[in-house]
GROMACS .gro file of C-alpha atoms in nm:
model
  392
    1UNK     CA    1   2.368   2.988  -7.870
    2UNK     CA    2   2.359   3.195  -7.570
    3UNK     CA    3   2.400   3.616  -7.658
    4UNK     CA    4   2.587   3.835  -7.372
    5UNK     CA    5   2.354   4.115  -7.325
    6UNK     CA    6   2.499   4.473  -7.441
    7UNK     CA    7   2.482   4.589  -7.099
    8UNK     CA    8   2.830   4.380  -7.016
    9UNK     CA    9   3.026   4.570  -7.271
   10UNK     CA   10   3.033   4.862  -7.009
   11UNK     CA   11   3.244   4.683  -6.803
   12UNK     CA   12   3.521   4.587  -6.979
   13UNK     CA   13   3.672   4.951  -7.017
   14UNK     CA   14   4.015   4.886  -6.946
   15UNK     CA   15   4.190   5.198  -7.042
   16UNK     CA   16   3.888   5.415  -6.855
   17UNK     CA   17   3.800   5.466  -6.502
   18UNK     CA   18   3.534   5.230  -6.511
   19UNK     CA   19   3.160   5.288  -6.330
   20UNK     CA   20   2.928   4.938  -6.374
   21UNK     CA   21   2.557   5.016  -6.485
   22UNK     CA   22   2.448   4.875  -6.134
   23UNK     CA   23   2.700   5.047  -5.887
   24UNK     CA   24   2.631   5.263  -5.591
   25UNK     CA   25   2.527   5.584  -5.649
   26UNK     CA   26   2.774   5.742  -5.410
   27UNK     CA   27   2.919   6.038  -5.498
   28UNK     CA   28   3.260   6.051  -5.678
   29UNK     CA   29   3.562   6.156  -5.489
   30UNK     CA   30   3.921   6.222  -5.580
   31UNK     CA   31   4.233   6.191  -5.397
   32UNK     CA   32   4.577   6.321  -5.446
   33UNK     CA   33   4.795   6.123  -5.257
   34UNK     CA   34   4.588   6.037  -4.975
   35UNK     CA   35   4.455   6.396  -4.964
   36UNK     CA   36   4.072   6.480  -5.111
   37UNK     CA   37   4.080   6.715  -5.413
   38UNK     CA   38   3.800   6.997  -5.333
   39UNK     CA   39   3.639   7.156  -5.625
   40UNK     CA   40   3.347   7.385  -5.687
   41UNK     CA   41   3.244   7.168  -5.958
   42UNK     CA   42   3.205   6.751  -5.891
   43UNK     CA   43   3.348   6.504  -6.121
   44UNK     CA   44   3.144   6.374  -6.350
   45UNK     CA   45   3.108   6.007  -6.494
   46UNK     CA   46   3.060   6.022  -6.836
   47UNK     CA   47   2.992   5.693  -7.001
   48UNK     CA   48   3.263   5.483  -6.788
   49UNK     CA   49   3.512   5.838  -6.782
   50UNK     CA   50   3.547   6.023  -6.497
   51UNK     CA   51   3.562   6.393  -6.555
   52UNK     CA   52   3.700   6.670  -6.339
   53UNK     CA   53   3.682   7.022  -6.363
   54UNK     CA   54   4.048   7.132  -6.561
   55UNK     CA   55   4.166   7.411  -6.350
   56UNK     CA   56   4.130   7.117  -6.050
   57UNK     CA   57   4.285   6.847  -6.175
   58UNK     CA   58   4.591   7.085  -6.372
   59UNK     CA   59   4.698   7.263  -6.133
   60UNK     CA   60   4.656   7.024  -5.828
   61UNK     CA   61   4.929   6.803  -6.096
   62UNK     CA   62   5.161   7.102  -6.104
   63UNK     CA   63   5.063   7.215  -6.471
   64UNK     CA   64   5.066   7.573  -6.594
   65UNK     CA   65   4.735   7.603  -6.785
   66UNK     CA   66   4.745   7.794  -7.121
   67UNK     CA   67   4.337   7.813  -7.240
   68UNK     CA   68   4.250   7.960  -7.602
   69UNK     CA   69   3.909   7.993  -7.559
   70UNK     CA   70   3.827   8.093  -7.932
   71UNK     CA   71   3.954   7.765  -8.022
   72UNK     CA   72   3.859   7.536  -7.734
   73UNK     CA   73   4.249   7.444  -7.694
   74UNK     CA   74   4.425   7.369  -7.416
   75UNK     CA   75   4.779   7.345  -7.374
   76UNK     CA   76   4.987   7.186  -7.001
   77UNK     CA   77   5.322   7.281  -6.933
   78UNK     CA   78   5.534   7.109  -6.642
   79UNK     CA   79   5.931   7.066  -6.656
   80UNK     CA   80   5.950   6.924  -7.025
   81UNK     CA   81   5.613   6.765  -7.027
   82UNK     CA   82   5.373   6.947  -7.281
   83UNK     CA   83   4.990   6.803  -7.268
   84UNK     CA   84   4.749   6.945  -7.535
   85UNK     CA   85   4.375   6.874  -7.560
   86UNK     CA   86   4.056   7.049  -7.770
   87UNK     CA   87   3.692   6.993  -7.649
   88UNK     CA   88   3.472   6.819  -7.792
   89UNK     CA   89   3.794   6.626  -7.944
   90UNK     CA   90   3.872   6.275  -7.887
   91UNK     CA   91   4.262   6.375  -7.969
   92UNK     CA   92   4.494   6.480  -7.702
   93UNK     CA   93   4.931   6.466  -7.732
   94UNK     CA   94   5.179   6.430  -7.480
   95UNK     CA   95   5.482   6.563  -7.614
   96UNK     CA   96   5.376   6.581  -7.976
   97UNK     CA   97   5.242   6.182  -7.961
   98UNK     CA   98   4.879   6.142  -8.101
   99UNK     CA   99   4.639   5.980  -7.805
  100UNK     CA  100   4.333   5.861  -7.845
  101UNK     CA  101   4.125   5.960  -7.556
  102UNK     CA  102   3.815   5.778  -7.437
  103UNK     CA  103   3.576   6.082  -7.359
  104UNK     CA  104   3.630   6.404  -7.516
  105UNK     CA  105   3.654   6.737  -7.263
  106UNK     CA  106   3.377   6.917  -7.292
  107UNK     CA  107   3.223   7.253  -7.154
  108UNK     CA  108   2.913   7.169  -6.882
  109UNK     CA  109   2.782   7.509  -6.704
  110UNK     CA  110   3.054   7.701  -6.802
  111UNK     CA  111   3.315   7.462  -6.671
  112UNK     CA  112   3.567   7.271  -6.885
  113UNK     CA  113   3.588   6.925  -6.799
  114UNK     CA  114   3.858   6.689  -6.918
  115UNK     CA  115   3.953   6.305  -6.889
  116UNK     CA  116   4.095   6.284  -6.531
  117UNK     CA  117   4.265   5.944  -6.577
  118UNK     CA  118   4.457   6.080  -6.909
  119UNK     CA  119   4.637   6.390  -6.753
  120UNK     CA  120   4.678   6.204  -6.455
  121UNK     CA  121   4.887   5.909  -6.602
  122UNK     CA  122   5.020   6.154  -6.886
  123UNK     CA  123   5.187   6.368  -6.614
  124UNK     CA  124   5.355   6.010  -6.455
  125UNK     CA  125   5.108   5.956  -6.241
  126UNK     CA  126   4.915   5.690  -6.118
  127UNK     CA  127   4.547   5.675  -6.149
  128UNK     CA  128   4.308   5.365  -5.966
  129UNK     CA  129   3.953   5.364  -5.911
  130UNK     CA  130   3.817   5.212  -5.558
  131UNK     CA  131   3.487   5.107  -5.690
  132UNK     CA  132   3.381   5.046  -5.292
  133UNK     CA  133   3.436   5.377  -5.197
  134UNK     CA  134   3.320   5.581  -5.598
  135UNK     CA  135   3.672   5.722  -5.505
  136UNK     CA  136   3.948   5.782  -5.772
  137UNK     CA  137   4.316   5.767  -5.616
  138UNK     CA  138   4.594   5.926  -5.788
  139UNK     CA  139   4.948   5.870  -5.676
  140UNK     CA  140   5.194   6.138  -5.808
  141UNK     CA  141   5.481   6.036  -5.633
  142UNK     CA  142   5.596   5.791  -5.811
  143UNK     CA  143   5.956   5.702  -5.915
  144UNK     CA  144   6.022   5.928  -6.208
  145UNK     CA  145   6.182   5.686  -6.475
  146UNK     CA  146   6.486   5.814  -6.598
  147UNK     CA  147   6.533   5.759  -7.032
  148UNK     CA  148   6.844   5.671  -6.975
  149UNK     CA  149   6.743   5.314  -6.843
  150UNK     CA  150   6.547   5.258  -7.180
  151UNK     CA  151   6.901   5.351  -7.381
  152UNK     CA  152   7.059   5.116  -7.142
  153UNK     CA  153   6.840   4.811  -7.207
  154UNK     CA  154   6.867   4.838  -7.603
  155UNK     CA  155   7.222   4.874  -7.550
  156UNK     CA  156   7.230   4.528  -7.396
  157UNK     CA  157   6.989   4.455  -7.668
  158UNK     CA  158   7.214   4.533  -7.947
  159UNK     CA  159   7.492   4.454  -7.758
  160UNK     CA  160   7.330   4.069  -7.734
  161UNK     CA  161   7.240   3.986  -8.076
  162UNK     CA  162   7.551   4.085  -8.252
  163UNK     CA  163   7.713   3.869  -8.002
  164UNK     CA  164   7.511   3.613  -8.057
  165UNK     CA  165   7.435   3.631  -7.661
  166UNK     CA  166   7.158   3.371  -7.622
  167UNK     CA  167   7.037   3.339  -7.295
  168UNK     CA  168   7.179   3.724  -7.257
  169UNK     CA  169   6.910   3.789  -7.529
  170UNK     CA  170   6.653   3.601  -7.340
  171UNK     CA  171   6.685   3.699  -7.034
  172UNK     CA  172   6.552   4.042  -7.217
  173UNK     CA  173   6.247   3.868  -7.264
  174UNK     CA  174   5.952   3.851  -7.027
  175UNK     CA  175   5.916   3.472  -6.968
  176UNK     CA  176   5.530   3.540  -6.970
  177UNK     CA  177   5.532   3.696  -7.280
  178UNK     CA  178   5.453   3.447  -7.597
  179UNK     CA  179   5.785   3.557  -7.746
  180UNK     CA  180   6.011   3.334  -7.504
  181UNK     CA  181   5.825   3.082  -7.651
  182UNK     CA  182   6.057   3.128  -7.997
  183UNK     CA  183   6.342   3.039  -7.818
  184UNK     CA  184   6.423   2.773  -8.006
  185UNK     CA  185   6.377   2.984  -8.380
  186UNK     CA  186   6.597   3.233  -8.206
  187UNK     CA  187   6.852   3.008  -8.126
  188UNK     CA  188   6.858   2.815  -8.483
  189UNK     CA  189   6.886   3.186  -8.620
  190UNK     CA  190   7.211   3.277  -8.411
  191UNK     CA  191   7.364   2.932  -8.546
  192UNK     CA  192   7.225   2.969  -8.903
  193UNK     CA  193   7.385   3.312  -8.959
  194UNK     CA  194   7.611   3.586  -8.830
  195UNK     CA  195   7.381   3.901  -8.839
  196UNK     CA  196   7.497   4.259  -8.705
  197UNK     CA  197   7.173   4.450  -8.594
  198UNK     CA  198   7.197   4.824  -8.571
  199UNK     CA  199   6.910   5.072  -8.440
  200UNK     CA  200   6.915   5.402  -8.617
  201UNK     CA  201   6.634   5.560  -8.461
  202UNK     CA  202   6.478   5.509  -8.147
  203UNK     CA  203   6.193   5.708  -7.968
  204UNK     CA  204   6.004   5.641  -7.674
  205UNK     CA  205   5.627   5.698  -7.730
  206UNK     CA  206   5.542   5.620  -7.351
  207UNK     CA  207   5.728   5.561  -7.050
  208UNK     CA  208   5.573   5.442  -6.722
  209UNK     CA  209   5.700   5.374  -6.403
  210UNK     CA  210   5.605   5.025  -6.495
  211UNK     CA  211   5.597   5.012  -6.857
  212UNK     CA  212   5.687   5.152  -7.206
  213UNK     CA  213   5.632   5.179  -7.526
  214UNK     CA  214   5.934   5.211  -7.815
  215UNK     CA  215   5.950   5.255  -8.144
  216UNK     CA  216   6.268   5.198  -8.375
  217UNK     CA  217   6.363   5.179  -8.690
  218UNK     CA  218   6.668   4.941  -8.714
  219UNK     CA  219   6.843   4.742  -9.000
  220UNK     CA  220   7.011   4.398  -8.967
  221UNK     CA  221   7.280   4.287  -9.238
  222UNK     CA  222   7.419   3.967  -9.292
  223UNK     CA  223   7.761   3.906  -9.254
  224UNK     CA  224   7.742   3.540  -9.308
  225UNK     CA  225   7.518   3.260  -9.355
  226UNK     CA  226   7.274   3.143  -9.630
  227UNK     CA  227   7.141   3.367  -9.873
  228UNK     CA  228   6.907   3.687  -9.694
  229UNK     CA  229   6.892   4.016  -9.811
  230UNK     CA  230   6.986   4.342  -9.565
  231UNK     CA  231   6.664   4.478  -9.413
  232UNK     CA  232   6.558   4.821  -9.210
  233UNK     CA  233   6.224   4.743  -8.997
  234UNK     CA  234   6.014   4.954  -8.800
  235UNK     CA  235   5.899   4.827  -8.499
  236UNK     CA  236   5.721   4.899  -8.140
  237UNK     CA  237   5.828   4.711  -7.847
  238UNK     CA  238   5.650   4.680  -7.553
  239UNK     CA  239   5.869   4.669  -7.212
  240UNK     CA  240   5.743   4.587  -6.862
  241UNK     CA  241   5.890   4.600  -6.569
  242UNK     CA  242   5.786   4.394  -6.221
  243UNK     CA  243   5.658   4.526  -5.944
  244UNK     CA  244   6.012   4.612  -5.717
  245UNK     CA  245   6.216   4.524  -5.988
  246UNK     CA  246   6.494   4.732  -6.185
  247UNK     CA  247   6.462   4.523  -6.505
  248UNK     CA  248   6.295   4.636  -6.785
  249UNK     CA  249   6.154   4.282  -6.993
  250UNK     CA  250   6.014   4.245  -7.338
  251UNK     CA  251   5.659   4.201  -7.361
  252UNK     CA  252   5.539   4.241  -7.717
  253UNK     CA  253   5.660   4.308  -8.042
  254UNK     CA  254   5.476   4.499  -8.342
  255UNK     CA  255   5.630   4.487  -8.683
  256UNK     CA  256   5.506   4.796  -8.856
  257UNK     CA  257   5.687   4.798  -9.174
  258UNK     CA  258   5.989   4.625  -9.360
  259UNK     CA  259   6.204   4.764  -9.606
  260UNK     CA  260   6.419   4.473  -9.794
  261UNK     CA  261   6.781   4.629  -9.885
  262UNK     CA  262   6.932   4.484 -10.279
  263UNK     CA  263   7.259   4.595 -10.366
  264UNK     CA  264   7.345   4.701 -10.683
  265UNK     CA  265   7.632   4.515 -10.728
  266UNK     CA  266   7.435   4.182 -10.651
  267UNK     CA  267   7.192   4.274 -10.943
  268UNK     CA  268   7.472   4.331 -11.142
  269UNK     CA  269   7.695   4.045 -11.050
  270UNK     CA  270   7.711   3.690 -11.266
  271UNK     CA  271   7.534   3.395 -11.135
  272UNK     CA  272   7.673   3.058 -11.271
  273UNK     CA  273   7.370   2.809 -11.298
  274UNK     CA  274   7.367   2.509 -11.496
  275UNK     CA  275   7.116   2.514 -11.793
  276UNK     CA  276   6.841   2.253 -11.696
  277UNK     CA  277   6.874   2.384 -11.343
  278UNK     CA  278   6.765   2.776 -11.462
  279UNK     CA  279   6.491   2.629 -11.675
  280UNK     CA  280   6.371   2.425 -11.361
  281UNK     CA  281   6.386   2.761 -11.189
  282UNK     CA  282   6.192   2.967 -11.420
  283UNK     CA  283   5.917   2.681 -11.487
  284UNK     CA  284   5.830   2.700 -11.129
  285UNK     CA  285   5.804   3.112 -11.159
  286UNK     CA  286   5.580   3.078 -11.500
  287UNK     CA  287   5.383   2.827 -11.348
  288UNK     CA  288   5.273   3.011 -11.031
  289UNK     CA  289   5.172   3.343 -11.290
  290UNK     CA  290   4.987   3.144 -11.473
  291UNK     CA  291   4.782   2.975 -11.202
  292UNK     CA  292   4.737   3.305 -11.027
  293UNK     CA  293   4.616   3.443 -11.377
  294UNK     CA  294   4.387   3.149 -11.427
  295UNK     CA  295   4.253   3.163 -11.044
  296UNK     CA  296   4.362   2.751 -11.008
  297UNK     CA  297   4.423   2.702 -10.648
  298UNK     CA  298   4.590   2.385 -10.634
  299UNK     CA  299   4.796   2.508 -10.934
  300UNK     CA  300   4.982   2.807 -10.671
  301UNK     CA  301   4.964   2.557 -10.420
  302UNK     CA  302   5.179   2.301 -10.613
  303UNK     CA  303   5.465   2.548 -10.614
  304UNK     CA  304   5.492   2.642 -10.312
  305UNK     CA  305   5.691   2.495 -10.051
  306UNK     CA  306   5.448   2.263  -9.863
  307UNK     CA  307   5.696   2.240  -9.531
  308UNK     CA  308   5.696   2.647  -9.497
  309UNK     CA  309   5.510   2.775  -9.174
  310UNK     CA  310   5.360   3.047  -9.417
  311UNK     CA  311   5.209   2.773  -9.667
  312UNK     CA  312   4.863   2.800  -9.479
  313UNK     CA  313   4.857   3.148  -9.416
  314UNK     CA  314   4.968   3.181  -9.799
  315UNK     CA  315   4.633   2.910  -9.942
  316UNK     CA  316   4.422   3.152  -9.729
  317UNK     CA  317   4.535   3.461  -9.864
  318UNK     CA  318   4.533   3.306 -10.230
  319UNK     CA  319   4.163   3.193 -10.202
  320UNK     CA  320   4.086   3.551 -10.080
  321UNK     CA  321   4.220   3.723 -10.326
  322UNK     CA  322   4.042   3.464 -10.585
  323UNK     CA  323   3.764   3.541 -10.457
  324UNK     CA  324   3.766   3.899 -10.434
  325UNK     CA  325   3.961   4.019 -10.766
  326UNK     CA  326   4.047   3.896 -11.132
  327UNK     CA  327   4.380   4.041 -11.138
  328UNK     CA  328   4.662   3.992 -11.417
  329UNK     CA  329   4.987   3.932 -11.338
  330UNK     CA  330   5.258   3.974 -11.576
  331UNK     CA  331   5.660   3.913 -11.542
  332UNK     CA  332   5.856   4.195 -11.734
  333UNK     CA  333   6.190   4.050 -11.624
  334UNK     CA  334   6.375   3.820 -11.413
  335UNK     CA  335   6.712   3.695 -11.319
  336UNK     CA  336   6.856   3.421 -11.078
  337UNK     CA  337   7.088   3.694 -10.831
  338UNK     CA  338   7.138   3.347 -10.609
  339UNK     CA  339   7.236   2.967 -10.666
  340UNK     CA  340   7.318   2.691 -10.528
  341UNK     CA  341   7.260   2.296 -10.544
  342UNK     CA  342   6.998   2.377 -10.278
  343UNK     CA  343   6.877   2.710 -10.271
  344UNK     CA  344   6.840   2.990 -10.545
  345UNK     CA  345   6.663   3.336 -10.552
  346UNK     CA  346   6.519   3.515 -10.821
  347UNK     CA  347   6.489   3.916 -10.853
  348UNK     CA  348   6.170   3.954 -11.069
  349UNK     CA  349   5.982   4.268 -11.208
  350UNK     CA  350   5.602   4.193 -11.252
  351UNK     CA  351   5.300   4.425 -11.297
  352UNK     CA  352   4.990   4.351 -11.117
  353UNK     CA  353   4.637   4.450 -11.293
  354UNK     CA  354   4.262   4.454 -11.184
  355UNK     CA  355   4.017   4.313 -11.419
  356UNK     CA  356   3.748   4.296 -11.230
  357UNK     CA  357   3.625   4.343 -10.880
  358UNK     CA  358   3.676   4.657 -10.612
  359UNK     CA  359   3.898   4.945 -10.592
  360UNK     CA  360   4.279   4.836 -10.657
  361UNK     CA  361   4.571   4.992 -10.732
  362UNK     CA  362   4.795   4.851 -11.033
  363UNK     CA  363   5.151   4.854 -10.937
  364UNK     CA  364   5.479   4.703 -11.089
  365UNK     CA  365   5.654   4.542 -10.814
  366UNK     CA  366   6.046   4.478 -10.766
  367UNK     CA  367   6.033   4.109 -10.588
  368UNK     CA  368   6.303   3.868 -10.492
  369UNK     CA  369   6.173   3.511 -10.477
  370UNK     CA  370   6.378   3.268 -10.279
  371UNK     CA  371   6.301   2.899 -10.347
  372UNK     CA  372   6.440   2.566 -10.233
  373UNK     CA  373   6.524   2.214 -10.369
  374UNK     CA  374   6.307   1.931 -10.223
  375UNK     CA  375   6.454   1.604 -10.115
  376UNK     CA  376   6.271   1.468 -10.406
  377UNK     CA  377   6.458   1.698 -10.666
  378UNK     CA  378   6.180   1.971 -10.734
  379UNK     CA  379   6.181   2.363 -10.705
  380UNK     CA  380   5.939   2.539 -10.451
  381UNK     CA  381   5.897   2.896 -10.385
  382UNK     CA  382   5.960   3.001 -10.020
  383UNK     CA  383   5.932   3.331  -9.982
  384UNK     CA  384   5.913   3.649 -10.168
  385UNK     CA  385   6.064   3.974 -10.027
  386UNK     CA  386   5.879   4.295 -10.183
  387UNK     CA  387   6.153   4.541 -10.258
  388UNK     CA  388   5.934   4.783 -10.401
  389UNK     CA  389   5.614   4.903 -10.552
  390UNK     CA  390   5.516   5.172 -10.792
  391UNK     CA  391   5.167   5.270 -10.918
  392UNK     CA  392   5.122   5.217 -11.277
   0.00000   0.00000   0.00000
């Protein structure tokens, strides 16, 4: 096998102003919109990060520089925009949102230095390095994007799905992006179920002439369809927009959490299910505890649902747990909240215990279990939906 040397690493610094280990060893220049930035101090390249002098770059931007020099903060104000950094911190915020900065700004000679292509972009600018030249261009004339374009877009968004909009909905979609490649799983959704999706919160953690970043926290409920519980997700998208174009697209999507909803009166409510049927039901359930208790492999395997897109992901994580813990699991409780000839779900309480192996927490979990009936007559667990766990 053939090792990349080390030395490569250096020049794959995408989010820095990167310098490669062999380059000229001209002397770095800045430009502010086609004019050179003069300083008494030079910028400095530190590790891939070029550095300039703070009272340069700051107020060359337009910032008002507050400096606590007991502390080592420092705080930029300009219409709205508030930038806060520390030296010797890799830290900064734009508006109260955490960044993680590449090079930390740091006192050399008596001069603070910070992270030129951080408060450059932060302050909606810009920022290119012409490795010919060991000259850093910064363009602070660009378009300021108004918010009011990202409201618009999940509007349409919203708007879209609850219509059950298809190609409305993908057109929203960057066609380079691997999500328009679940067109088809979006379209069997929207004929599967009538879902109304609402967005209760909705902040944007970084807008860009050219992209943005947007995190929500919405909940979909079902107003018709097969059985599926009510859920509030957190997510960050990713938008883009094209060069010349007015049309923000989504890029990526990041689930970060998922909250399944259970009303009480479905708990509560009287499922009719015909005796051999509910035995079938709960032999499947027993059977899975017991082959997660005894570690058997193919035992779990056998009652899950073979077809399922998550049954690898689900033998991996099985064999990986097996190998890591001896764990008990235990069901306090259960009841069938769902039924049909095909389909049925289960609302379970179970407690979860370590017996050997590292640090884990024991918790009693609230799960609802949805399993299906195979063309050959047999029950199969689908899915479980954690509704909640406490520590024991």
């Amino acid at each position: 096998m053939k090792l990349i040397p080390s030395l490569l690493a250096t020049l794959l610094l995408s989010s820095a102003i990167g310098l490669p280990a062999f380059a000229s060893e001209k002397p770095i220049t800045v430009q502010l919109d086609q004019k050179k930035l003069n300083s008494s101090s030079a910028p400095i390249n530190d590790r891939g990060t070029i550095l300039l002098p703070l009272r340069t770059i700051f107020e060359n931007l337009g910032l008002t520089i507050q400096w606590d020099v007991k502390t080592g903060s420092i705080t930029g104000t300009k219409d709205g925009l508030i930038i806060k950094l520390k030296v010797g911190n890799k830290q900064a915020s734009v508006n109260g949102v955490i960044k993680q900065l590449t090079s930390a700004p740091k006192v050399i000679n008596n001069v603070t230095y910070v992270p030129l292509r951080f408060v450059g972009e932060a302050t909606g600018s810009s920022v290119k390095w012409d490795a010919k030249n060991s000259t850093v261009l910064i363009n602070s004339k660009q378009q300021a994007v108004d918010p009011k374009e990202i409201t618009a877009f999940f509007e349409k968004y919203i708007d879209y799905n609850n219509k059950e909009n298809y190609d409305g909905l993908m057109g929203l979609i960057d066609p380079k992006s691997p999500l328009a490649q679940m067109g088809s799983v979006i379209k069997s959704q929207m004929e599967m179920f009538d879902l109304s999706l609402s967005v209760d919160q909705l902040d944007i953690v970084d807008l860009k002439p050219n992209e943005a970043a947007i995190h929500t926290i919405e909940t979909t409920h079902k107003i018709s369809g097969p059985f599926m519980l009510d859920v509030t997700t957190e997510v960050v998208y990713a938008l883009t927009k094209q060069e010349g174009s007015k049309d923000w697209r989504i890029s990526n999507v990041e689930v970060r959490g998922m909250q399944y909803i259970l009303p009480e009166e479905m708990l509560k409510a009287t499922v009719s299910v015909p005796k051999a049927e509910e035995e079938a039901i709960s032999a499947v359930l027993q059977a899975y505890i017991k082959s997660s208790n005894e570690e058997n492999l193919s035992g779990v395997l056998a009652t899950l649902d073979s077809t399922s897109p998550q049954f690898d992901m689900n033998k991996q994580l099985h064999t990986q747990l097996f190998n890591t813990y001896d764990l008990l699991f235990e069901i306090e409780s259960s009841k069938i909240i769902h039924y049909n000839e095909n389909e049925a779900a289960i609302y379970t309480v179970q407690t979860s215990k370590k017996l050997k192996g590292p640090e884990f927490q024991d918790n009693r979990s609230v799960i609802v279990t949805m399993m299906k009936k195979t063309k050959e007559g047999k029950w199969v667990m689908v899915q479980s939906l954690l509704i909640k766990a406490d520590k024991l």
